[in-house]
Each structure stands twice: as C-alpha cells, then as structure tokens.
Coordinates of C-alpha atoms and ligand atoms in Angstrom, one line a residue:
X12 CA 149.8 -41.9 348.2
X13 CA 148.8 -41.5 344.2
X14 CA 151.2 -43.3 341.8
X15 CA 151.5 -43.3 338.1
X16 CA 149.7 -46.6 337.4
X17 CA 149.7 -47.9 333.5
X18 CA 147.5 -50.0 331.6
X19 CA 149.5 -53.1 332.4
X20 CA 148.8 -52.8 336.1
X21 CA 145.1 -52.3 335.9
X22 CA 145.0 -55.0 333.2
X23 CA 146.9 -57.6 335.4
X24 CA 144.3 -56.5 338.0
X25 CA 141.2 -57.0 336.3
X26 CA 142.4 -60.5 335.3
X27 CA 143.5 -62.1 338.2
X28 CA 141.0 -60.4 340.6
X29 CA 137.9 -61.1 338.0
X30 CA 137.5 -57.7 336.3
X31 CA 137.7 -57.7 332.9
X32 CA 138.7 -61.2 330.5
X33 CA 139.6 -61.0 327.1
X34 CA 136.8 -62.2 325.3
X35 CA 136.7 -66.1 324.1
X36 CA 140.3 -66.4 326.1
X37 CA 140.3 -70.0 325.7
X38 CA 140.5 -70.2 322.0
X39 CA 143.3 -67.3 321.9
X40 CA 140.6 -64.4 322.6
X41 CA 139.5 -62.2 319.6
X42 CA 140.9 -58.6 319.1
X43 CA 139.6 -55.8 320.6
X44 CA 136.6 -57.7 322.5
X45 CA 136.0 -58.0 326.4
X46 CA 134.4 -60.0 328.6
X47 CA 133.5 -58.2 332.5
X48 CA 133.6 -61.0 334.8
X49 CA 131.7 -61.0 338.5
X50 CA 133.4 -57.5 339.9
X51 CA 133.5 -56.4 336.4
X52 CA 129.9 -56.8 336.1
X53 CA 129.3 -54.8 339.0
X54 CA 131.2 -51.9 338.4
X55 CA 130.0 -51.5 334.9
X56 CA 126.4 -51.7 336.0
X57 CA 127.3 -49.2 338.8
X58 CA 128.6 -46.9 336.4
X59 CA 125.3 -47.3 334.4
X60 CA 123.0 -46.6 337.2
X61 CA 124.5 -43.6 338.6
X62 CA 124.7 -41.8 334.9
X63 CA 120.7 -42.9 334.7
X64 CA 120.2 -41.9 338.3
X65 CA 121.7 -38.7 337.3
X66 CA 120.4 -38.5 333.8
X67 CA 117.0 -39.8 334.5
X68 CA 115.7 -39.8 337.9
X69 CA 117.2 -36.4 339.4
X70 CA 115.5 -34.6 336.6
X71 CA 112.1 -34.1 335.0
X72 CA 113.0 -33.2 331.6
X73 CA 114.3 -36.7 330.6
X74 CA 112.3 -40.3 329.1
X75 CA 114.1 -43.3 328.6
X76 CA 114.4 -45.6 325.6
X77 CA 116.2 -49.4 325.0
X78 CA 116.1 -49.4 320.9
X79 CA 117.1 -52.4 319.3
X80 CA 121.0 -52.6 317.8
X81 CA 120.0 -54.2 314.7
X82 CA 118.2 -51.3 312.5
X83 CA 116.6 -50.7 308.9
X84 CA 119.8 -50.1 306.9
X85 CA 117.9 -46.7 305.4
X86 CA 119.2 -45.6 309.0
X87 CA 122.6 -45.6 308.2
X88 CA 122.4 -44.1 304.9
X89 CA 120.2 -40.9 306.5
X90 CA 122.2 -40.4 309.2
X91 CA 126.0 -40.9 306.9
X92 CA 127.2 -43.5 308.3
X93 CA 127.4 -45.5 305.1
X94 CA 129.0 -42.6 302.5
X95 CA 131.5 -41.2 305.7
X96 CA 132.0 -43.3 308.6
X97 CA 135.1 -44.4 307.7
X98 CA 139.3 -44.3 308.3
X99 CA 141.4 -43.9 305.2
X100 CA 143.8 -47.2 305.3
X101 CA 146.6 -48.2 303.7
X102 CA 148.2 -51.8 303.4
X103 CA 151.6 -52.8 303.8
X104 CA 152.6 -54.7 300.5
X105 CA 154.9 -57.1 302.2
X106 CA 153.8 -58.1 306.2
X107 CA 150.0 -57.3 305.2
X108 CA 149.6 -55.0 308.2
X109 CA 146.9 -52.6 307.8
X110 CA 147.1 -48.7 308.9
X111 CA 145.2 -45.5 309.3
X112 CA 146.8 -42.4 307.2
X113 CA 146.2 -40.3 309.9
X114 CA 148.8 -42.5 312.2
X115 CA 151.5 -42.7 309.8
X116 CA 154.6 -40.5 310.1
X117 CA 156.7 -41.7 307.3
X118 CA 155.4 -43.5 303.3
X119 CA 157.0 -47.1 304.8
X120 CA 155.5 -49.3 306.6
X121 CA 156.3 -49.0 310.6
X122 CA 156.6 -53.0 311.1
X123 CA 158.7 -53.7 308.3
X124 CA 160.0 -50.9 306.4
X125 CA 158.0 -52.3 303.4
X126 CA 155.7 -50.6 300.8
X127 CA 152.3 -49.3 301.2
X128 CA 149.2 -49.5 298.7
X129 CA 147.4 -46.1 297.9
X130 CA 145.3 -45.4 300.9
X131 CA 141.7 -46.6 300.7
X132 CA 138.3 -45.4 302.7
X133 CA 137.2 -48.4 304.8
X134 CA 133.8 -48.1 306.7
X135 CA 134.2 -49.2 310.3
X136 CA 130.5 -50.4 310.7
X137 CA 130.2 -54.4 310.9
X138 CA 127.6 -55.9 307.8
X139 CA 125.8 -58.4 308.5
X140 CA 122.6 -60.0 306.9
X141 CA 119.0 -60.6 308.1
X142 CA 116.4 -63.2 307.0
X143 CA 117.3 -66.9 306.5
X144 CA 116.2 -67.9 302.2
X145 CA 119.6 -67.6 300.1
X146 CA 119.6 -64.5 297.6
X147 CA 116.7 -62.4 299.8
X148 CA 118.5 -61.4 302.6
X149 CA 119.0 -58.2 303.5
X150 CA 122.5 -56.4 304.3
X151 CA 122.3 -55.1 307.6
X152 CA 124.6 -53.1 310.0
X153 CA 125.3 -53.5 313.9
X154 CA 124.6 -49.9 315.0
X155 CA 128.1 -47.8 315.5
X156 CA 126.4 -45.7 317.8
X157 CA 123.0 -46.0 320.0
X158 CA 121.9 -41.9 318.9
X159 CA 120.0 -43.2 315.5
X160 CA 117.3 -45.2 317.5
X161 CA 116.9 -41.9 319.7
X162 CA 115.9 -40.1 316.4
X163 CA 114.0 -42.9 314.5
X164 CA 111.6 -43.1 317.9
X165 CA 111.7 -39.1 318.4
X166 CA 107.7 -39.1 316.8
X167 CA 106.6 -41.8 318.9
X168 CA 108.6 -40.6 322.5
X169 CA 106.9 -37.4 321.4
X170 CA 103.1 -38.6 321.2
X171 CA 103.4 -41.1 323.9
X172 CA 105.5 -39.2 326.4
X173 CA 103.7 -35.6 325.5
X174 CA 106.7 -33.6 326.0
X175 CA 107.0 -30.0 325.8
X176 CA 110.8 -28.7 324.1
X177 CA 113.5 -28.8 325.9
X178 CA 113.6 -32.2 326.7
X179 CA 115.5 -35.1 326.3
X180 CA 115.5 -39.5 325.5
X181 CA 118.7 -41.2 327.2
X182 CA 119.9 -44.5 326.2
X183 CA 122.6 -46.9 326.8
X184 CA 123.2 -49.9 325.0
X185 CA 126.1 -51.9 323.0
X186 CA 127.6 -50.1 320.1
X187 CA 130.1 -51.5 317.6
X188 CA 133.3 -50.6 315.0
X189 CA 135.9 -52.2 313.7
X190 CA 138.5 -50.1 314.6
X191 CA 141.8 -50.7 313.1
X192 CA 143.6 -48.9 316.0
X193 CA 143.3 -50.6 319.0
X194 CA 144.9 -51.7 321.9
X195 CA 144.8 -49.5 324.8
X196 CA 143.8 -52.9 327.0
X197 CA 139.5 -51.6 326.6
X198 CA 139.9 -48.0 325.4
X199 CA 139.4 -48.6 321.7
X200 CA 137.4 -51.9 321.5
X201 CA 135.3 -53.2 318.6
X202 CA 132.3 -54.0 320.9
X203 CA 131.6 -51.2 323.3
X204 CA 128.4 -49.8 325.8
X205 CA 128.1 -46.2 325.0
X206 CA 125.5 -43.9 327.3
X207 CA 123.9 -41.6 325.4
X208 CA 121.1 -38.3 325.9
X209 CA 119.9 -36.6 322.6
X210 CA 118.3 -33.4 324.5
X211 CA 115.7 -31.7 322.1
X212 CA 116.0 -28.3 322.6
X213 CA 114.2 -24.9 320.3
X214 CA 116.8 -23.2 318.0
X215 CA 118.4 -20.6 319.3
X216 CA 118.7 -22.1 322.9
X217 CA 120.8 -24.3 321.4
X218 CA 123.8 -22.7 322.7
X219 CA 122.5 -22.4 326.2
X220 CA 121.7 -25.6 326.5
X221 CA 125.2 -27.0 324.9
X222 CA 127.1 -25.1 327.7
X223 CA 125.0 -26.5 330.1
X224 CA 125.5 -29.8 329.4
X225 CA 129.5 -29.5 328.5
X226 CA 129.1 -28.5 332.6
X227 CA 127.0 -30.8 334.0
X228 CA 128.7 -33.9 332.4
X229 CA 132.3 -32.8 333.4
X230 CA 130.7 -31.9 336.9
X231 CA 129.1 -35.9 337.0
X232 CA 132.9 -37.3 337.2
X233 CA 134.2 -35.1 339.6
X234 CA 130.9 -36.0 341.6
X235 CA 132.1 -39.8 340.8
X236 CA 135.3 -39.6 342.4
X237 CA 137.8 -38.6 339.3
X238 CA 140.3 -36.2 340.0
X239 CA 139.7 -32.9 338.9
X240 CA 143.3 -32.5 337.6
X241 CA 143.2 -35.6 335.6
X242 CA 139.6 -34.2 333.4
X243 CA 140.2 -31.6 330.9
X244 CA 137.7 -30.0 328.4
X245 CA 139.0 -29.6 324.8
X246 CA 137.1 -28.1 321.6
X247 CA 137.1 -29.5 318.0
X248 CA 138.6 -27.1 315.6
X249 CA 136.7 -26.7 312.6
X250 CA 138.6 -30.4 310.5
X251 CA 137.8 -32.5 313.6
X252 CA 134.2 -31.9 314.0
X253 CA 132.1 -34.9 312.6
X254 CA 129.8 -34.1 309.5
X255 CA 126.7 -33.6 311.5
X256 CA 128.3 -31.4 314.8
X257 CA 128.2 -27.6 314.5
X258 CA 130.6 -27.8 317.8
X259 CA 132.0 -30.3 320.0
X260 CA 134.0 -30.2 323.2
X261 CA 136.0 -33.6 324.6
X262 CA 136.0 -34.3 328.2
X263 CA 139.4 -36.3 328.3
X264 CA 141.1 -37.9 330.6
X265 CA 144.8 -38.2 331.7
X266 CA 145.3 -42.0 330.6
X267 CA 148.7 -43.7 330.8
X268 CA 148.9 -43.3 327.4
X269 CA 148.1 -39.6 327.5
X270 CA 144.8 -37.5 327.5
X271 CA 142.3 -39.1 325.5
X272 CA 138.3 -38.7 324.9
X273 CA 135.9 -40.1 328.0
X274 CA 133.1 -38.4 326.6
X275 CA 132.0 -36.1 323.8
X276 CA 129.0 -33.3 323.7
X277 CA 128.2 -32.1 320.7
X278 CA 125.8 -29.9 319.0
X279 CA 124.3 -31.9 316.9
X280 CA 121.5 -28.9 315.5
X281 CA 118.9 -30.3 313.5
X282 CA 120.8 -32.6 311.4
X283 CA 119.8 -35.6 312.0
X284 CA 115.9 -35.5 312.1
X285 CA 116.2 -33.6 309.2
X286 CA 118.1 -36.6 307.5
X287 CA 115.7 -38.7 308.4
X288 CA 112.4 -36.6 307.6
X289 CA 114.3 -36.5 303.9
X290 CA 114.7 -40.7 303.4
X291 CA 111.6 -41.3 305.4
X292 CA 109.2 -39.1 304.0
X293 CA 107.9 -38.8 307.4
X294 CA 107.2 -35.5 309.0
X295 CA 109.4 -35.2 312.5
X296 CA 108.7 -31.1 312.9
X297 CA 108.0 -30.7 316.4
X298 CA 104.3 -28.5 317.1
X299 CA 105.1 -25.6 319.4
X300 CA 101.8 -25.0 320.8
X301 CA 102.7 -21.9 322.7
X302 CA 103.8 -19.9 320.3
X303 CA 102.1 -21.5 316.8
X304 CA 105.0 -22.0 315.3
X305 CA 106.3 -25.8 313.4
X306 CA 109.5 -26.5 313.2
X307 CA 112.6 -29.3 313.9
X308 CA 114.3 -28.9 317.3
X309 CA 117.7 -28.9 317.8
X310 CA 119.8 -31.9 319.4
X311 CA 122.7 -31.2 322.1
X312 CA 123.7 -34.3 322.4
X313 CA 126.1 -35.7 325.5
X314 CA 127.4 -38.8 324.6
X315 CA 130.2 -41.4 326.8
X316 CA 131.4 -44.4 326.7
X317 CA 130.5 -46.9 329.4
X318 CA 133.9 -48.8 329.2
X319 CA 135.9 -45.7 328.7
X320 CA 134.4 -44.2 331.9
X321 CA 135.0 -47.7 333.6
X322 CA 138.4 -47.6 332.6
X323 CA 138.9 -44.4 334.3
X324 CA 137.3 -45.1 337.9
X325 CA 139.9 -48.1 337.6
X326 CA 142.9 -46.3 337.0
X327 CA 141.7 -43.2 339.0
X328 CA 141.4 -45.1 342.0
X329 CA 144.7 -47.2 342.2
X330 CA 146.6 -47.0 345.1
X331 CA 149.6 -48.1 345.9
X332 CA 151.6 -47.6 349.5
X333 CA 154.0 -49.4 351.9
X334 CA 152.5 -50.7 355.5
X335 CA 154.9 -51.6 357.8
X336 CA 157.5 -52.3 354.6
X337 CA 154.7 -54.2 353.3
X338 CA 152.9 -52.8 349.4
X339 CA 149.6 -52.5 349.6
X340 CA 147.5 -51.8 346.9
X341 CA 143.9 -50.8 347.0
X342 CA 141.3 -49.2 344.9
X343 CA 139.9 -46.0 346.2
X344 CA 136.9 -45.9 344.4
X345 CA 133.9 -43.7 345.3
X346 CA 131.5 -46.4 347.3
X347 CA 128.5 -45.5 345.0
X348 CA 130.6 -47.5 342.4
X349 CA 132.7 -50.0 344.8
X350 CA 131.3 -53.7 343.0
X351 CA 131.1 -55.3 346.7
X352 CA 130.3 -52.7 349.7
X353 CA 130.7 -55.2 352.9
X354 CA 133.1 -57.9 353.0
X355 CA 132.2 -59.8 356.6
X356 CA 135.0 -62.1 357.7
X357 CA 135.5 -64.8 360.6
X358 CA 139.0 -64.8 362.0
X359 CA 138.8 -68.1 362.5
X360 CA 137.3 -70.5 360.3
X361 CA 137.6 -73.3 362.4
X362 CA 135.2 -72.4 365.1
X363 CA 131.8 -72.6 364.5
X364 CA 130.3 -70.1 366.2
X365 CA 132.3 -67.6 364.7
X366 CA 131.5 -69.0 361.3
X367 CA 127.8 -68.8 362.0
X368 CA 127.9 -65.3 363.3
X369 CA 129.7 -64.3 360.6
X370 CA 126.9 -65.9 358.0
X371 CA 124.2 -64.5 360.1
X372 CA 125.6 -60.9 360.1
X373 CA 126.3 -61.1 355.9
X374 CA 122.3 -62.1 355.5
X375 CA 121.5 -59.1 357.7
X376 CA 123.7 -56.5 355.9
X377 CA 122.6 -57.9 352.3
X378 CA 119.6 -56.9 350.3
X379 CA 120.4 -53.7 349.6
X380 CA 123.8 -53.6 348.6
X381 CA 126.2 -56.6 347.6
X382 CA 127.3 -58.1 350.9
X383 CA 130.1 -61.3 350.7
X384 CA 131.4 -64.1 352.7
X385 CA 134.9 -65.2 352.4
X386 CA 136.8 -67.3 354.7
X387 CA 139.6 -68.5 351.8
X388 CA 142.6 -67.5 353.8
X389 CA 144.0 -65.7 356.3
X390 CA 142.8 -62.5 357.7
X391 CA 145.6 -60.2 356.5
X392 CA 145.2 -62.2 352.9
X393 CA 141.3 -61.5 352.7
X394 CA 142.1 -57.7 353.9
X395 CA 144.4 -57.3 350.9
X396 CA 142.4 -58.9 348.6
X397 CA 139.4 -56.7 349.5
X398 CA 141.7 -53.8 349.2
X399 CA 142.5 -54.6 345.7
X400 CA 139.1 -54.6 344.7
X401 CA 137.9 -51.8 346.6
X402 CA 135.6 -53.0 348.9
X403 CA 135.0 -49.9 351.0
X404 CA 134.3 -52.0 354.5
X405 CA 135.3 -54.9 356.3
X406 CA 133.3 -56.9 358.8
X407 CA 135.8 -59.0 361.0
X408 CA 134.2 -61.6 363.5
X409 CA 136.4 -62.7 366.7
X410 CA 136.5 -65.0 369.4
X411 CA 135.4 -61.8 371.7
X412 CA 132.6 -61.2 368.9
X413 CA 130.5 -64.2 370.7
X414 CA 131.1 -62.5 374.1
X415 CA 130.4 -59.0 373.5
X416 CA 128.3 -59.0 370.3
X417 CA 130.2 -56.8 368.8
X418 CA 132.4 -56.5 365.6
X419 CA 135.2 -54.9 363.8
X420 CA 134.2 -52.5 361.1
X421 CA 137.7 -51.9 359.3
X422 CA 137.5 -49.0 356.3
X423 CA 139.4 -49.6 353.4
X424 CA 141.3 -46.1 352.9
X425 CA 142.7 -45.1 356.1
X426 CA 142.0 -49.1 357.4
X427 CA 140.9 -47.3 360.3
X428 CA 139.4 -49.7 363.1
X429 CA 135.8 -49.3 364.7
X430 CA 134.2 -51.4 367.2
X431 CA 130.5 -51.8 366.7
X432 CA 127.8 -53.7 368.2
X433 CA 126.1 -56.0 366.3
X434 CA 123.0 -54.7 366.5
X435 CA 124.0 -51.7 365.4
X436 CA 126.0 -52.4 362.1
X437 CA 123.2 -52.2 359.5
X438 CA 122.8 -48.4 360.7
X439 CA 126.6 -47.6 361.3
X440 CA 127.2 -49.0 357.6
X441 CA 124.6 -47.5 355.8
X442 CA 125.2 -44.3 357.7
X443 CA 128.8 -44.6 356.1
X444 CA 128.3 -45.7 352.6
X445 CA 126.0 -42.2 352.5
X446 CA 123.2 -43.9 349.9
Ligands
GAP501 N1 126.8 -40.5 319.0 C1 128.0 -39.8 319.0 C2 129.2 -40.7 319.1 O1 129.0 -41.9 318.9 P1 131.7 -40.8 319.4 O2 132.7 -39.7 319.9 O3 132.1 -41.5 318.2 O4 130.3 -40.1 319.3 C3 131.1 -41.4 321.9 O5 131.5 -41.8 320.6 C4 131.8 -42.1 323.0 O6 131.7 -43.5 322.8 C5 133.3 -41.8 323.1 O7 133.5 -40.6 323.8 C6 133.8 -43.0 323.8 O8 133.7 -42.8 325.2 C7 132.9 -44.1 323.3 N2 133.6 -44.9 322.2 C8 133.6 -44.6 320.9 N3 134.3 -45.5 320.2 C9 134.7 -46.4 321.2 C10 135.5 -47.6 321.1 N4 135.9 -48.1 319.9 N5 135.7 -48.3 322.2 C11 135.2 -47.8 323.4 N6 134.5 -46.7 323.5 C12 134.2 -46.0 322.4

C-alpha cells in the first residue's frame, strides 16, 4: 500500500537510519547544507552512476568532463551570472528577516507584521578570494552551476575527442547558491550535486534534438522506479525562461510540498559559446567538414539535480503497511539504486557455526554489489531495519542451514520466502537483482 509520506518522515528516516545529517550537526548545523552518511552515500552514488551509465555508456555520442568548481571570474561575467543571477530581496526593518519579492503576498513583513526596505537585487553566487599576499587577491566565485566549465573546455573536448555535431560532454559535480528560500529538508540547499549534458547540436536540429531529450530524461525516471503519475512535464512561459533559454520544459515532481522542478531541459541555442567567444577573444565556431560551412552549434542542454532526484527515489519509495497489526515500513526502491543489495543474517548469534556460515556466505555474495553482516538484534528487528532502508534481499542462516546447506532468501516487497541452496545463492541473487 502507497501513503502520502511528508518531508518529516523521510527526514526522520535519513537521520536515524544514516541517510542524510545536517551538515556540522554538532555545532548547531549550518542552513541549507547536508551531509549523506554511509546509506546516503550509496544511494547518491547510485543515482550518479545509473544517469552516467545512461548518459555515457549506453550511447556513442557522449565524452565526459570533471572541470574544476573554482573558475576565472571572466566566466561569470560571459555567461551573466554576475549582472543577473540574482532574487530581488527585501528586509524587514524590525525582526531583520530577509525575503524574496516574488514570495510576498502582502507590503508587511510575514513574521512580524513589521516594515520592509525597498527591495534590492542580491546575487546568489558565493565570493570568495584566491591567492594568499593581502591586496592582490583575486575575487572569485564558487560555480552556481557545472554548464560553464562544459563551454570553457568545448575547444579542447573538440580537438582531443574529434567529434563530429551532434554530440554531447556530461558532467556532474557540486554546485552552489545562497538561496534565501530554503527549507524543504534538501530540495533548496546552498551546496548541491547537479548532473549536467550540454548536447551540441547544428542549428536548425535544434528543435529535434530538444524534444528528444525532454523524452528521454522523463523516460530515465520512470525506468528508475518513479511513478509515472507523480512526474509531470511543464513549459516556461515566455517571463520564466532564464536570459540565455529560447525554451524550457520542467520535469517536476509531486513533492509533499507540491509539484516542484527535478530537472530542467532547456534550449540553450548558441548563447553561451557565443558569450564566451566575445570576452575571450577566442574563436569557439565549430568546422563542419561535410558541408564547408563555420559556424557555433547550438546547446540542448538537460540538466538535474543529484539531491533533488535523491529526494524523490526516497519519498517515491516509502511504504508503509500493517503485518499482522504490526506497521511496517519499507523502502521500495528500484534495486539498481537499493544502497545495500544482500543483508545475510544468522538466526542465532550464539552458535558458531551459524555465525561462521553466515560470514562465509557475505564474503561470497560481496564484490560486486554491497553485501552486509548484521547480527545486532533479533531476527524480526534486523528484517525491519532492512526494510526501512530498502535492502531488496535477505539471507537468513538457521540451525537446519548447517544440515542441509541451504538458506532463506527473504525479498523485501512481498517478504516472500525461498529456500536456496547454498551453492546456488550467488546465481539465484544475481539472477534477481537483474544487473
Ligand atoms: N545549468 C542550468 C541550471 O543550472 P537550474 O534550473 O538552475 O538550471 C538545474 O538548475 C537543476 O539543479 C534543478 O532542476 C535542480 O534539480 C538542481 N538545483 C538547482 N538549485 C538547487 C538547489 N538550491 N538545491 C538543490 N538542487 C538544486
């Protein structure tokens, strides 16, 4: 059974279980920034190789590139950032609070009813400074997105990688903003992962190639286990689209909070290597050599958020039902993304050759996948912990296990029991996991 989970739930979960931490939670944490602890860790980097699997390896039109966050500032000025990245703000006279116009309904201020100051821009990229002698340093930005080092390295992908048009460079890497809205436990943070493709395509395929990807990168999280019903695709009317997009759609998801962006594709056109051939001085037109012709390719550019998309699966996946007038509660998440895929535990930890069956058959299974031990509590406890983290199987070892060499292979969903012999398991779970 599906229930209407909200953020508090999947928060509570990813603390006590060892999801997500607020960052620096011993010194009363710092707004807006996260910390992914060990199942965290795994599910994020899940997330990350599937979209590269599917981004990268099942293709042929698509290089890689890891460019560095900090940048030359002249970056930020080609690509707008500096003159328009920003929120119009206004302060509340009395509590201090800060807020975007945009958010306001009424001229007071929400918290205290108090005045507001005339609303003022305020860039949301974070300044910091390079080089170490006092009066020489240089004013630097942490990148707000990872597209610009796409672009800045377009020449040198280009004459390394010898790509013909239509291809594309995918990237993902930590991007940062200081919001002012946030909350939303990690849907809004200051310090995010964003997954990235700038796909290079000739002018006038532009439009061919922005439908296909609006399709494929809806189709990926349907393939990832969301619910169809819970995605939706929504254009930008003409005052939403960003300064360099000629059109956008959203793929957005139905949050607790209400449908909100997972992912943006945008045609980008030629904007941006077109900035940066003007501050640069350097020539970026691409050679078309089958047709003669020189000129700068257009950029449909797919772009999510690796937390956003995490946040999802999470929510997505929660379960909650009653087993003989007992809750359980268990992620359903697709095994591809599952942090731990085998859980193999002894029912009795007190007898040794149970114990040492049960170690033996965890070093077999592991390697491939992540494979635990746990013998912390009682059966039904380590079941329902499992459960809650979404480990698709269970390996239970018995007294009868030393007898008969054979184990119970329990599956999260339907907690359906199999009996499988020993020798056996490596092939039965693979076979199941389907990767
Ligand atoms: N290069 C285009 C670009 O950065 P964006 O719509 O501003 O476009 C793309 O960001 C994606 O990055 C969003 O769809 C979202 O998933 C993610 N993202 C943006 N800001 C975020 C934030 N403050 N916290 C978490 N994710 C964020």
């Amino acid at each position: 059974m599906k229930i209407d989970v909200g953020l508090k739930d999947i928060a509570n979960l990813c603390k006590r279980r060892g999801f997500i931490f607020q960052s620096s939670e011993i010194y009363g944490g710092i707004g807006s920034t996260w910390d992914y602890g060990p199942l965290g860790v795994e599910l994020k980097k899940n997330v990350k190789d599937r979209w590269w699997q599917a981004m990268v390896y099942d293709r042929d039109d698509v290089e890689g590139l890891d460019a560095a966050i900090l940048m030359n500032p002249e970056t930020w000025k080609a690509s707008g950032h500096v003159a328009s990245f920003a929120d119009m703000m206004v302060d509340c006279r009395e509590c201090k609070k800060r807020f975007r116009i945009d958010n306001l309904e009424g001229t007071k201020c929400p918290e205290c009813g108090g005045e507001l100051t005339e609303p003022k821009s305020f860039n949301l990229m974070f300044k910091t400074q390079v080089g170490s002698v006092e009066g020489q340093a240089q004013d630097v930005y942490l990148r707000p997105e990872t597209a610009q080092g796409i672009f800045v390295n377009f020449e040198n992908i280009i004459n390394t990688s010898r790509r013909k048009l239509p291809f594309g460079v995918a990237q993902i890497g930590k991007a940062f903003r200081n919001e002012i809205t946030t909350g939303n436990f990690t849907f809004r943070s200051r310090e995010f992962e964003q997954m990235e493709l700038e796909f290079f395509v000739k002018p006038g395929e532009d439009e061919k190639w922005y439908d296909y990807w609006v399709g494929e990168r809806f189709n990926w999280y349907t393939a990832m286990g969301i619910r169809k019903d819970k995605l939706r695709l929504r254009e930008h009317d003409r005052e939403e689209l960003a300064h360099y997009a000629k059109k956008c759609h959203d793929i957005e998801y139905e949050f607790p909070m209400g449908w909100s962006e997972l992912e943006g594709i945008a045609n980008r056109k030629d904007f941006d290597l077109k900035q940066h051939m003007k501050i640069s001085g350097r020539d970026l037109q691409y050679f078309d050599s089958s047709t003669d012709e020189r000129y700068v390719p257009y950029v449909i550019e797919p772009s999510g958020g690796v937390d956003r998309a995490v946040l999802a699966f999470l929510i997505d996946a929660y379960r909650k039902e009653l087993v003989n007038e007992r809750e359980r509660v268990y992620l359903s998440l697709d095994r591809r993304l599952a942090p731990i895929k085998v859980a193999v535990l002894p029912l009795l930890k007190k007898m040794p050759g149970i114990v040492e069956m049960a170690h033996k058959i965890r070093e077999g299974l592991g390697g491939s996948y992540r494979v635990v031990y746990d013998d912390t509590a009682a059966i039904g406890r380590l079941y329902r912990r499992q459960d809650e983290i979404g480990t698709p199987f269970c390996v239970t070892v018995d007294v009868e296990s030393l007898d008969d060499h054979k184990v119970t292979v329990r599956e999260r969903d339907t907690m359906s029991q199999d009996r499988v012999e020993v020798s056996k398991l490596k092939e039965f779970i693979t076979d199941k996991l389907g990767f």
